[in-house]
Amino acid sequence: MLIYHQQLEELAKYRKQTDEPMVSLYLNVAPPEDYKTHLNSMIRTTRNELKDRMDKDRFEAVDRLFGTIEKHAKNTFHNLKNTRLVVIFADTTGFWQEYRLPVSLPGELAVEPDPYIRPLTTLMDEFERYLVLVADSRHARLFSLYLGDFEEHPDIFMESDVPDRVRVNVSMASGGGSGGAKVYQGLGDKRIEGHIKDQIHKHLKASADKTFEYFREKDFTRLIIGTPDDKNRPWLRDHLHSYLKDRLAGEFNARPTLPDNELKNMALETAAAYERENEKRIIDTLFEKSTSGSMAVLGIDPVIRALRRGQVHTLVIENGYKTRGYLCLNDHNLSTTETACPLCEAPMTEVDDIIDEMVEEAILHNSEVKHVFTEHPEFEKYHAGAVLRFSM
Ligand SMILES: [Zn+2]
């Protein structure tokens, strides 16, 4: 499902009409995660906190909503295809918004006056939203590709009235006289060819214009184009607005008449190649800056220190790598070794995944977070790195 700014705006606008507390849930549902147990324990903890700070009626309404969420989770979340994370915003008046995403985020349950959308907005910033234009000389189709989902926008489909070259030739030939027609055949061909070329250009320009309009309207971040590898490709490129040319992630060889799943696979491959290239660039920057000066650090402990000092511009982490660590519940101080908190001297709590906590810390400091999905053996020795805002 696409996360459009529109949907989040809807959520924000809704908030102005009610003062009921909003329940925000981030739940990892992919195995081996035992999401039912996890949800149950988050609800138990939150219930205990709410009991003390909410009046009785309101607390009971929220508690019923928890029951509804648990029932819904039990019935629908097992084995969701392509889904790792479910995000729900709901309140006691019946408002319900649900997102299903193929990436993980730290699990979270919040009951607050406002929806807790920060992790979701991070996802929006973190992943490219691709608009895929597939066009040939007669047809054009537009798809969105986001977090692995490929959806067509049927209202955008264009079938232009470009005359078929062969058919026109046949009708000219049959309409013409005998002997003389042959003499003019050459000229006629040229004229027809010119006419067809004009029509194709008109069609490609209209497709490019529509693409630009839609791209801006729906906040896409990258464009991918699929065309047959013939003259249409450079022609279409010429018609693209410079704004789109700057955001072109790649091209593939296809016609709009191909089945959707073939187009999807080609678009995914093109996006993956672009993302690999992008990841490589980030990792190169990381190694370059850490060897040539002190504007980057590598390794979990140095990154934790940089996070504590608010130095992190971009946190780079190996997706899927997990390791235990320790967290101070008072001030969110992190450590990979069990010590008393150096800031407040309280004992620290053990956590399953210190990298999750690092991501949270980075988000709190408005740092960018980049997940490395592809294999980079050099980087995998460190699991984490950070490009810094300033050195110390
Ligand atoms: Zn502390």
Coordinates of N, CA, C and O and ligand atoms in Angstrom, one line a residue, residues 328-333 341-346, ligand 1:
C328 N 19.3 2.8 29.3 CA 18.8 3.5 30.5 C 17.4 4.0 30.2 O 17.2 4.8 29.3
L329 N 16.5 3.6 31.1 CA 15.1 4.0 30.9 C 14.9 5.5 31.2 O 13.9 6.1 30.8
N330 N 15.8 6.0 32.0 CA 15.6 7.4 32.4 C 15.9 8.4 31.2 O 15.2 9.3 31.0
D331 N 17.0 8.1 30.6 CA 17.5 9.1 29.6 C 17.8 8.5 28.2 O 18.5 9.2 27.4
H332 N 17.4 7.3 28.0 CA 17.7 6.6 26.8 C 19.2 6.5 26.4 O 19.5 6.4 25.2
N333 N 20.0 6.5 27.4 CA 21.4 6.2 27.1 C 21.6 4.8 26.8 O 21.0 3.9 27.3
C341 N 24.3 3.4 34.2 CA 24.3 4.5 33.2 C 25.3 5.6 33.6 O 25.3 6.1 34.7
P342 N 26.2 6.0 32.7 CA 27.2 7.0 33.0 C 26.6 8.4 33.2 O 27.2 9.2 33.8
L343 N 25.3 8.6 32.7 CA 24.7 9.9 32.9 C 24.0 10.0 34.2 O 24.1 11.0 34.9
C344 N 23.2 9.0 34.6 CA 22.4 9.1 35.8 C 22.7 8.0 36.9 O 22.1 8.0 37.9
E345 N 23.6 7.1 36.5 CA 24.1 6.1 37.4 C 23.0 5.0 37.8 O 23.2 4.2 38.6
A346 N 21.9 5.1 37.1 CA 20.8 4.0 37.3 C 21.3 2.8 36.6 O 22.1 2.8 35.7
Ligands
ZN1 ZN 20.6 7.2 32.6

